[in-house]
Coordinates of C-alpha atoms in Angstrom, one line a residue:
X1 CA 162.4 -17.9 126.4
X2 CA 165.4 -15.1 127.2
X3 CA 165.9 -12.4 125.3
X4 CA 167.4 -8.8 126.0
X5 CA 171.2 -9.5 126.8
X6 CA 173.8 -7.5 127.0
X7 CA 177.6 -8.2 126.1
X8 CA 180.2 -8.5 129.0
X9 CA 183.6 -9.3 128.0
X10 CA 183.9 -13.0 126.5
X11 CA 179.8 -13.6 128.4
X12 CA 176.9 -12.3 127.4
X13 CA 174.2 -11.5 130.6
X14 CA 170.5 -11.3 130.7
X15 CA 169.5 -8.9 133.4
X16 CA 167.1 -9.4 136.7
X17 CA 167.0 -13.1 136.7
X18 CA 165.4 -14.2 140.2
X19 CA 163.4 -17.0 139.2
X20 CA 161.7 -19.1 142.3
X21 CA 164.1 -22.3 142.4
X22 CA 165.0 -24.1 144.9
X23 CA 168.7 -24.7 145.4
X24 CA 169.4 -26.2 148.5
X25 CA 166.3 -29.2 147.9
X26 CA 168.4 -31.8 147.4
X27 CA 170.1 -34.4 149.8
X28 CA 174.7 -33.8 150.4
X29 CA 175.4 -37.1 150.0
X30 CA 173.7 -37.9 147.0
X31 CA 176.3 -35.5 144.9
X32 CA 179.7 -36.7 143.4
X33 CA 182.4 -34.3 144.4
X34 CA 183.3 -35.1 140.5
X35 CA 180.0 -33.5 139.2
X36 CA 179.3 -31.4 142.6
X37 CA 176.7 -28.8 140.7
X38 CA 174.4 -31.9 140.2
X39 CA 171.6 -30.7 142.8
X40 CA 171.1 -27.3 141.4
X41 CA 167.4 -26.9 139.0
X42 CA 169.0 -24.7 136.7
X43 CA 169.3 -25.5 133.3
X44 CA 170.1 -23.4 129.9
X45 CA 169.1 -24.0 126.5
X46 CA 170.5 -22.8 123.7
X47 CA 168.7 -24.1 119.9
X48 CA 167.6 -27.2 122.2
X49 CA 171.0 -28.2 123.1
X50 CA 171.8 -27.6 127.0
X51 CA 174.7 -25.8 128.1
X52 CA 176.6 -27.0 131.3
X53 CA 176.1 -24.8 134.7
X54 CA 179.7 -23.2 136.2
X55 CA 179.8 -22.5 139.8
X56 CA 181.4 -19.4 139.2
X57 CA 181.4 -16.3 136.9
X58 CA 184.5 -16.5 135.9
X59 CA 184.5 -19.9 134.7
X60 CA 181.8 -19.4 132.3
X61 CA 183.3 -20.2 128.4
X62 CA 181.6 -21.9 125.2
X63 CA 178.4 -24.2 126.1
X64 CA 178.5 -23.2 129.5
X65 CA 176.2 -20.5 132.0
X66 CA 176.2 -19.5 135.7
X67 CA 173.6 -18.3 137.5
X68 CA 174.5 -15.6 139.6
X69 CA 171.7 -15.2 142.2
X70 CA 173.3 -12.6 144.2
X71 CA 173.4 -9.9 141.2
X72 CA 170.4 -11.5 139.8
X73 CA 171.8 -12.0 136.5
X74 CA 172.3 -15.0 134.1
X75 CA 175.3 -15.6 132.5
X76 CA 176.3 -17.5 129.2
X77 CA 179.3 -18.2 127.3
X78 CA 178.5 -18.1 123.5
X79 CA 175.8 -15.6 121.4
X80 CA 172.7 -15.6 121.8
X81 CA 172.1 -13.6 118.5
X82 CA 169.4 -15.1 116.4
X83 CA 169.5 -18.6 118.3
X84 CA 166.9 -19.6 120.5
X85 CA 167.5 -19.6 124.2
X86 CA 165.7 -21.1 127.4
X87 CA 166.3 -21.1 130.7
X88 CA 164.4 -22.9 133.5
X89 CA 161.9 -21.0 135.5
X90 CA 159.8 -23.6 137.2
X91 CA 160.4 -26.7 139.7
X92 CA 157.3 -28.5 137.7
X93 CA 154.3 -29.2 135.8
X94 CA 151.5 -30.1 137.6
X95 CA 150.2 -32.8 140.1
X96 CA 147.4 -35.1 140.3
X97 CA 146.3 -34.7 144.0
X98 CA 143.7 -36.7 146.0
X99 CA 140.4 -38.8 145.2
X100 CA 138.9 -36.0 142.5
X101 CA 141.8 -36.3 140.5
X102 CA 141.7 -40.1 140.6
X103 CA 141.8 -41.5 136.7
X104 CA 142.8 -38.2 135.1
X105 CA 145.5 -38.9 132.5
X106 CA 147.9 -36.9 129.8
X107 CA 148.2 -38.3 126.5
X108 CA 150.7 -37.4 123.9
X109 CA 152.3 -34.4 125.3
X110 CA 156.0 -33.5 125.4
X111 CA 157.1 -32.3 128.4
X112 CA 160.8 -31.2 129.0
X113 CA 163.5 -28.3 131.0
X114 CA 161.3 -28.1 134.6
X115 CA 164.1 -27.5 137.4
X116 CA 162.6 -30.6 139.6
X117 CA 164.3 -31.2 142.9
X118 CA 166.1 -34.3 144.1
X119 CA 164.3 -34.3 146.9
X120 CA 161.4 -35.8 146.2
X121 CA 158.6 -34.2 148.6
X122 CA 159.3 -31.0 147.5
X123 CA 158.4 -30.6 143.6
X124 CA 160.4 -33.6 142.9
X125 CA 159.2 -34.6 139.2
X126 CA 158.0 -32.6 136.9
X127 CA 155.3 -34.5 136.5
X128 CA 154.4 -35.7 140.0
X129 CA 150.9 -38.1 140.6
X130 CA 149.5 -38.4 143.9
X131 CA 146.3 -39.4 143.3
X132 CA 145.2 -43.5 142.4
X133 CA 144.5 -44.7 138.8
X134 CA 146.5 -42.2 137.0
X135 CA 147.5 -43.2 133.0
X136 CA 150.2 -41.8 131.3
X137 CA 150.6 -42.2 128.2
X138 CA 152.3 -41.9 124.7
X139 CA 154.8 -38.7 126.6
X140 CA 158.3 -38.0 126.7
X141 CA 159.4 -36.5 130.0
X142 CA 163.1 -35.2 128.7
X143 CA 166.0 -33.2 130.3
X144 CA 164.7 -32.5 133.9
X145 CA 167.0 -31.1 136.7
X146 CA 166.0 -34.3 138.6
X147 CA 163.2 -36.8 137.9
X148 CA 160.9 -37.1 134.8
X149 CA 157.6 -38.2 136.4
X150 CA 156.8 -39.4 139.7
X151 CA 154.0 -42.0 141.0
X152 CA 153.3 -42.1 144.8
X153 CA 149.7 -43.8 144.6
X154 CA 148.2 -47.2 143.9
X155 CA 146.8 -48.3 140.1
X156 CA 148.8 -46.0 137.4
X157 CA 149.5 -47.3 133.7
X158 CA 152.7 -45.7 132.5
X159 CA 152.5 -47.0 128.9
X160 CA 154.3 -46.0 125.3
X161 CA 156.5 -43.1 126.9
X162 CA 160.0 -42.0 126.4
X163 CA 161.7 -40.6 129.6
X164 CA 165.1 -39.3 128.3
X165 CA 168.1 -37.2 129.5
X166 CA 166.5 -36.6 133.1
X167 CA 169.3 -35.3 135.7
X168 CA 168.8 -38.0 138.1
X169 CA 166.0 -40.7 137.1
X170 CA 163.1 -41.2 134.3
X171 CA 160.5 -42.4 136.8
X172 CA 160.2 -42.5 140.2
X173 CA 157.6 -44.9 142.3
X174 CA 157.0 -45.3 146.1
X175 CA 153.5 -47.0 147.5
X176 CA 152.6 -47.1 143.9
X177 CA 150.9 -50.5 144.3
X178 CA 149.3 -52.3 140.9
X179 CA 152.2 -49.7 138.7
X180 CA 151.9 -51.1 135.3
X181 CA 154.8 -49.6 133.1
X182 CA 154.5 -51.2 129.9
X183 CA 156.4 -50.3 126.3
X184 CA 158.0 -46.9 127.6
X185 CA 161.7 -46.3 126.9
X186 CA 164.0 -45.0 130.0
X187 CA 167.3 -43.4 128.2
X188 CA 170.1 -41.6 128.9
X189 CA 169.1 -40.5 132.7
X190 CA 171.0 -39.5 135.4
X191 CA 171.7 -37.0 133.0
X192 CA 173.3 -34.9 135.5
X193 CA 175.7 -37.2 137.2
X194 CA 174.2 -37.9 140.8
X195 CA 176.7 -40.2 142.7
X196 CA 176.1 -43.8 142.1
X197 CA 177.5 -45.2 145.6
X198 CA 176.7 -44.7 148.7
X199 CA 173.3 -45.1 151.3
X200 CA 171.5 -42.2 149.3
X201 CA 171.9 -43.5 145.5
X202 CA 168.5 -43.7 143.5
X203 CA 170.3 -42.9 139.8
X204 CA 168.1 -45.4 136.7
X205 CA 165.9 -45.0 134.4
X206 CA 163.4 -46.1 136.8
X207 CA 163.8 -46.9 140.5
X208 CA 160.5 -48.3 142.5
X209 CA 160.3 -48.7 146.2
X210 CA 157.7 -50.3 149.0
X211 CA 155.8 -51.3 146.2
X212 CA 153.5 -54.4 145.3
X213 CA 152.2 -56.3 142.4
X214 CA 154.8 -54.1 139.8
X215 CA 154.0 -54.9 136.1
X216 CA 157.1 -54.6 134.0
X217 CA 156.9 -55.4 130.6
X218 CA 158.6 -54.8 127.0
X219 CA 160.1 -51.7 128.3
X220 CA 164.1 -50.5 126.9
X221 CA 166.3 -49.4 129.7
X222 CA 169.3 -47.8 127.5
X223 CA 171.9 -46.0 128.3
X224 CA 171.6 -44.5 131.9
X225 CA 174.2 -43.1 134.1
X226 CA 173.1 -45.6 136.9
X227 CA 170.8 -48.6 136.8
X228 CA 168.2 -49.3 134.2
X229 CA 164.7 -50.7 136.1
X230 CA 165.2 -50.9 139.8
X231 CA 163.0 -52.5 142.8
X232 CA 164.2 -51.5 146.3
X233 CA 162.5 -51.5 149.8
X234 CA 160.3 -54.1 150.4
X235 CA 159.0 -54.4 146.4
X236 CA 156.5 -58.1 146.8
X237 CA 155.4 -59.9 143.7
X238 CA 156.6 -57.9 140.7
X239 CA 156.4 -59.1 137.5
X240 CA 159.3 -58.3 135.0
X241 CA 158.8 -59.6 131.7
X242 CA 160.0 -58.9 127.7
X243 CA 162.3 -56.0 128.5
X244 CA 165.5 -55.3 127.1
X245 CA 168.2 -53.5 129.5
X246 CA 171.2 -52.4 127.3
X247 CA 174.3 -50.4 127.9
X248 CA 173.7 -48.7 131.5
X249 CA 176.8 -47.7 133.2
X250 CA 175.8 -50.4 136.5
X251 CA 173.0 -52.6 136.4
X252 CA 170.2 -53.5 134.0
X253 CA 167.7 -55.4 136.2
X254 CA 168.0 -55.0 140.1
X255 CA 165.6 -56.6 142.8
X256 CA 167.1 -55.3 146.1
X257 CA 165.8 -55.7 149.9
X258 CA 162.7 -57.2 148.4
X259 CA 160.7 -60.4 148.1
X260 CA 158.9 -62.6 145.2
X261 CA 159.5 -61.6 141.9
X262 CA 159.4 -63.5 138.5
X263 CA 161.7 -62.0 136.0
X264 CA 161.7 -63.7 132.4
X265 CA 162.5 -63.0 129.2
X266 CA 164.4 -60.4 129.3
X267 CA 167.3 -59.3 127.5
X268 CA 170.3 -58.0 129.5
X269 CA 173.3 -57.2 127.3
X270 CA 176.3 -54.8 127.9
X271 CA 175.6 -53.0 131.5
X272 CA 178.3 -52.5 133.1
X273 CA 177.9 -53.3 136.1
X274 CA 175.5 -56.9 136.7
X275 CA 173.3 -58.2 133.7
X276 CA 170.5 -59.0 136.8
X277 CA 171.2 -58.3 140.4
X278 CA 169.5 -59.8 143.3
X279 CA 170.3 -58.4 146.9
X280 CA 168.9 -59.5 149.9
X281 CA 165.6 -61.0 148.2
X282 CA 164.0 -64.1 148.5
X283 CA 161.9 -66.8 146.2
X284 CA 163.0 -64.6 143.1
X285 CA 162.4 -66.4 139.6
X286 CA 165.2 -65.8 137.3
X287 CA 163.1 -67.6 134.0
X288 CA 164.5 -67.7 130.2
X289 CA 166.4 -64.7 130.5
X290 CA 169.6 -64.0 127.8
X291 CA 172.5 -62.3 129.3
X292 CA 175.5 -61.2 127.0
X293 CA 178.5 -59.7 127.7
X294 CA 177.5 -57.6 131.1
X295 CA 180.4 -56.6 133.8
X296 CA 179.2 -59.7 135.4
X297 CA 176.4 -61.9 133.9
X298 CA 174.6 -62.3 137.3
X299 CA 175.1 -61.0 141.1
X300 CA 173.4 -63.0 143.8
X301 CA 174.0 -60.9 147.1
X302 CA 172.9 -60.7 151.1
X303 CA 173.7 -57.2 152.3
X304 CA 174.5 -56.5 155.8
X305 CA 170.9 -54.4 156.6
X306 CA 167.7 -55.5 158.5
X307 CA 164.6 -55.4 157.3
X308 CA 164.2 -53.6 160.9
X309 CA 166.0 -50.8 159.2
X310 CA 162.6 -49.8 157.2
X311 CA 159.3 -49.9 159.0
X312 CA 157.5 -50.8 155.7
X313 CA 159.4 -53.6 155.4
X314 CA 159.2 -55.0 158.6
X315 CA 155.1 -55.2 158.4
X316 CA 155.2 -57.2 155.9
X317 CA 157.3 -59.7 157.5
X318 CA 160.0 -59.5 154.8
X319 CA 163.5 -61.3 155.5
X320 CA 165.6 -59.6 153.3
X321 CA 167.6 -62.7 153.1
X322 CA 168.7 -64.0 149.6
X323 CA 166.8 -67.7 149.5
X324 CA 164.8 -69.6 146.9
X325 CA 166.0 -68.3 144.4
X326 CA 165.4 -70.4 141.2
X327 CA 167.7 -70.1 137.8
X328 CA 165.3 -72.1 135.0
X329 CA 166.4 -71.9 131.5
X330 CA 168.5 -68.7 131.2
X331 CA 170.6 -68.2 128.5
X332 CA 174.1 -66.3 129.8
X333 CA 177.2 -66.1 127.4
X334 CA 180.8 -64.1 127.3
X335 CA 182.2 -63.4 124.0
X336 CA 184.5 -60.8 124.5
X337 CA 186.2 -61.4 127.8
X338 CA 187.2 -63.8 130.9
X339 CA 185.3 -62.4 133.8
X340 CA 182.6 -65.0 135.9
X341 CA 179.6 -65.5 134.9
X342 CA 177.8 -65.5 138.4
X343 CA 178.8 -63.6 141.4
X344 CA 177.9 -64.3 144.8
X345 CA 178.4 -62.8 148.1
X346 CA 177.1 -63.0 151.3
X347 CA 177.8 -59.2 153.9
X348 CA 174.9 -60.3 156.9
X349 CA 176.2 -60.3 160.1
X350 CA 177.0 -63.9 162.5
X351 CA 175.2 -66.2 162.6
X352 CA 174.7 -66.3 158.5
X353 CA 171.2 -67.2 157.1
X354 CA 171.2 -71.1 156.5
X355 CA 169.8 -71.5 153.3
X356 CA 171.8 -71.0 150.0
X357 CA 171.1 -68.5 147.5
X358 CA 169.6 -70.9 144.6
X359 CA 167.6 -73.9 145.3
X360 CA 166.6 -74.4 141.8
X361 CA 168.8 -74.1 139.2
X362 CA 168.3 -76.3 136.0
X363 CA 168.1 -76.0 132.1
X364 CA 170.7 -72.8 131.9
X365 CA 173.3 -72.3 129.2
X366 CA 177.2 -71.3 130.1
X367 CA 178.3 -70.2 127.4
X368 CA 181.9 -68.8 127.5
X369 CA 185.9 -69.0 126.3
X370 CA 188.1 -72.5 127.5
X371 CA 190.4 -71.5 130.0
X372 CA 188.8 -68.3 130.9
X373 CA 187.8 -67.2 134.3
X374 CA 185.3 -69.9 136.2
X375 CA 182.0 -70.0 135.8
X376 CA 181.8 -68.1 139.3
X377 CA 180.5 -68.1 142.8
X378 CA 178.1 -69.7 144.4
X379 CA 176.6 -69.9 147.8
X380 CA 176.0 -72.8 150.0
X381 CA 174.5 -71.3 153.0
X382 CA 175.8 -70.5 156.1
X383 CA 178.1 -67.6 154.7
X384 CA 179.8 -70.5 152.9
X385 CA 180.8 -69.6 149.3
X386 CA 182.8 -71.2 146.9
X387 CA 184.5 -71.1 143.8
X388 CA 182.8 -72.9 140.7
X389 CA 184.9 -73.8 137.9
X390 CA 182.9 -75.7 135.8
X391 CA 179.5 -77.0 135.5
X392 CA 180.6 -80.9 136.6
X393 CA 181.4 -78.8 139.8
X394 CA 178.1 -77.3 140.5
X395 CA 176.6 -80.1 139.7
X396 CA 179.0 -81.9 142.4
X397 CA 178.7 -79.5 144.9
X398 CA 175.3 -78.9 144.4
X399 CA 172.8 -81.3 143.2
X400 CA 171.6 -78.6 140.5
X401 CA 172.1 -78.1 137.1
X402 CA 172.0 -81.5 136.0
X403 CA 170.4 -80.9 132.6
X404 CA 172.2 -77.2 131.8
X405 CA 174.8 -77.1 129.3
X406 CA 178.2 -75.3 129.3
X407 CA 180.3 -74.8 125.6
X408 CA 182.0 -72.1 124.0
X409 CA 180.6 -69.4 122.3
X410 CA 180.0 -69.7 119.1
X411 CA 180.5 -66.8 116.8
X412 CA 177.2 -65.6 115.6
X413 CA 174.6 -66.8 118.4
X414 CA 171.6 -64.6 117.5
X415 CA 169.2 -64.4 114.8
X416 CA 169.6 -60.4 114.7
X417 CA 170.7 -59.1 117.8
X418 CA 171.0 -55.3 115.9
X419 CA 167.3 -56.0 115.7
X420 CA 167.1 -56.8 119.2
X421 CA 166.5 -60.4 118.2
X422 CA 168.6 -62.9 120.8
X423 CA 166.5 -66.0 119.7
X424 CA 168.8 -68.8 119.5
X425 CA 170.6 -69.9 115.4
X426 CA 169.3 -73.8 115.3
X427 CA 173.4 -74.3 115.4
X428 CA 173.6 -72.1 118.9
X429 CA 174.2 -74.9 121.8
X430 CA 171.1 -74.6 123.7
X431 CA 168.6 -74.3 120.9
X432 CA 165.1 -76.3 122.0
X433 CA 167.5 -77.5 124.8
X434 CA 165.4 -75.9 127.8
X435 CA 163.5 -77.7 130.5
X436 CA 159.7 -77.6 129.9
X437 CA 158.5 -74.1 130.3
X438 CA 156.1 -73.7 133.5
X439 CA 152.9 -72.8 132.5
X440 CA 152.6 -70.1 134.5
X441 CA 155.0 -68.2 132.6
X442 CA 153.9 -69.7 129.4
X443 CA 150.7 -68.0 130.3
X444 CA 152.2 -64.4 131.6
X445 CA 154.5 -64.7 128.4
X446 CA 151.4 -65.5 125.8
X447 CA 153.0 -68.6 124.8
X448 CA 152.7 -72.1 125.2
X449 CA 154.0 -74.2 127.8
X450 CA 156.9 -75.6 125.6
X451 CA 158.2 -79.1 126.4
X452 CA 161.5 -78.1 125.0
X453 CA 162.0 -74.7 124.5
X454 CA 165.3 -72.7 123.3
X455 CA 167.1 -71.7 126.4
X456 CA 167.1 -68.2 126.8
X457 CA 164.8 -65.3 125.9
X458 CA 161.7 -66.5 124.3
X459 CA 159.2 -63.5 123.5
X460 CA 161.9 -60.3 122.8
X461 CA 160.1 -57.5 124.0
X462 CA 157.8 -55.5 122.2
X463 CA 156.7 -58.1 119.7

């Protein structure tokens, strides 16, 4: 809390402000010249609602503030007479550190307006656990500089959180093997603006590296300035089930550089950049999902890296080569544009990787306008990738897809998708159209193994 200031002119100033930030902690090429004050810890708080930091004095006007470290003074642009005000003083909470702190948990708690750091060994959550077997539970981790909570050991069970308005990402996880993130809501972060290209990018709700066995289930991803659930570096056998990834300014589901995965029933609706992306992953299970309306519906991708590039990686053998991938009953419809449905790409060096992309592909629904855009790319291996018009196509140049459907949209698909209900209307095409479900995911979904399912989303998440 701040009190005691002092009129300046159109500013008001609070005196002898040297809190113990750190301003440089965070890494160039991360910040976008557009937003370039992204980095800094400081935040300002005026009745709750945060003001936007100025890089200099004299730009400081309504629901803004500057710091101005070398007069030690803080700087605001509106009254502070009879409102509340706040102003960040510390990098973080606490951490859980080594074997005694193993199984500790916080429960219920709000915890909010910690300066983290972007740089993620030095106070980089405000909430950071480095010891195994943490829980966390029933929190909201709100407004950070940087990152909401971070996990960098083995066994923790994030469950019925809400990580909101962080500056760069909700939740952080490297090494974090066994993570089980279950019913927690990631919303609105990269609060701050971070860039969201180039080698350094980590913006999402949630972005887990060099991690194995991930459990990711009937989570919401909503909203973020980035990506909504994330899996880079050598991820191996995660589990992504009964989530819903809605509105997030570039992807909602991304497995990159990684290797095994099944991700089912989910609902990806609206990101803008790709419903579900896959880079440079192999034997990736892409099972009864529903994608509506995304920039792109689906992005299959090889990137031009080695898995030589990250030591991690390379123990574990891992190609990072797109291959065996298998498409099984997913639901994927355009109703408001022409763009393709499936994107593929291939940027390894000469000589390509043989094997296509997909090698199972069966029981899907394309559903979009006649005469729009084709149904998209496709690769056949080799760096060869072609053009797809229409499902008689694929199925040509292929072999696959011989019992998926393609039709037009109808206009009212879903039961009650404002109730975040994309089961299929009996008159939907692809209603108890799907190929029997395998009963391993019957079993990881609670259901059971269907001989004809509805294509699509089976269990929506939560419930």
């Amino acid at each position: 809390m701040v009190s005691q200031w002092s009129r300046d002119g159109d500013v008001w100033v609070h005196a002898g402000w040297n809190v113990p930030l750190c301003r440089t902690c965070f890494l160039p090429e991360i910040i976008d010249p557009a937003h370039p004050l992204a980095g800094l810890p400081d935040m300002v708080f005026v009745n709750g609602r945060p003001l936007r930091q100025v890089g200099e004095r004299s730009s400081v006007t309504d629901g803004t503030f500057y710091v101005d470290v070398a007069r030690k003074e803080l700087v605001i642009g509106e009254d502070p007479a009879g409102r509340f005000v706040e102003a960040t003083e510390f990098d973080w909470l606490l951490q859980f550190d080594g074997a005694a702190a193993a199984g500790s948990s916080i429960r219920g708690i709000g915890i909010a307006h910690y300066g983290s750091n972007q740089e993620y060994g030095q106070r980089g959550a405000m909430v950071v656990v480095n010891a195994p077997s943490v829980v966390l539970e029933n929190n909201t981790f709100a407004a950070s500089a940087s990152s909401g909570a971070a996990v960098f050991q083995p066994d923790a069970n994030l469950s019925g959180n809400q990580f909101l308005d962080n500056g760069l990402v909700g939740l952080m996880a490297n090494r974090a093997d066994g993570l089980r993130l279950v019913s927690n809501t990631f919303a609105r972060n990269n609060n701050e603006h971070f860039a969201l290209t180039g080698e350094a990018i980590g913006a999402a709700g949630a972005k887990v590296t060099r991690t194995k066995r991930a459990w990711v289930s009937d989570n919401e991803f909503a909203d973020n300035f980035g990506t909504g659930w994330w899996c880079d570096l050598g991820c191996t056998d995660a589990v992504v089930v009964r989530n819903i990834a809605r509105g997030n300014a570039v992807n909602g589901l991304y497995y990159e550089v990684s290797a095994r995965a099944l991700i089912a029933s989910n609902i990806v609706v609206s990101n803008d950049g790709l419903g579900i992306k896959v880079s440079s992953s192999d034997h990736v299970r892409l099972v009864h999902n529903t994608f509506v309306d995304n920039g792109i519906e689906l992005g299959l991708y090889n990137d031009k890296r080695s898995a030589s590039s990250d030591p991690y990686s390379e123990e574990l053998g891992l190609s990072w080569i797109t291959s065996n991938t298998e498409l099984l009953n997913n639901f994927l419809i355009r109703q408001h544009d022409t763009e393709p449905l499936i994107e593929s790409a291939d940027y390894k060096p000469h000589p390509k990787p043989a094997s296509p992309f997909i090698s199972t592909s069966d029981g899907n629904a394309f559903l979009r306008a006649a005469g729009s855009a084709p149904l998209g790319t496709w690769s056949l291996g080799s760096g060869e990738v072609v053009t797809i018009n229409t499902l008689p196509q694929l199925r040509e140049r292929t072999g696959l897809d011989l019992h998926s459907l393609a039709a037009a949209p109808p206009p009212a698909p879903f039961r009650y998708p404002d109730r975040d209900d994309y089961s299929l209307r009996p008159s939907t095409p692809g209603f108890r159209a799907g190929r029997p479900l395998p009963p391993d995911v019957a079993r990881i979904l609670g259901i059971p193994p269907l001989d004809h399912p509805d294509i699509g989303v089976l269990v929506s998440p939560r419930g």
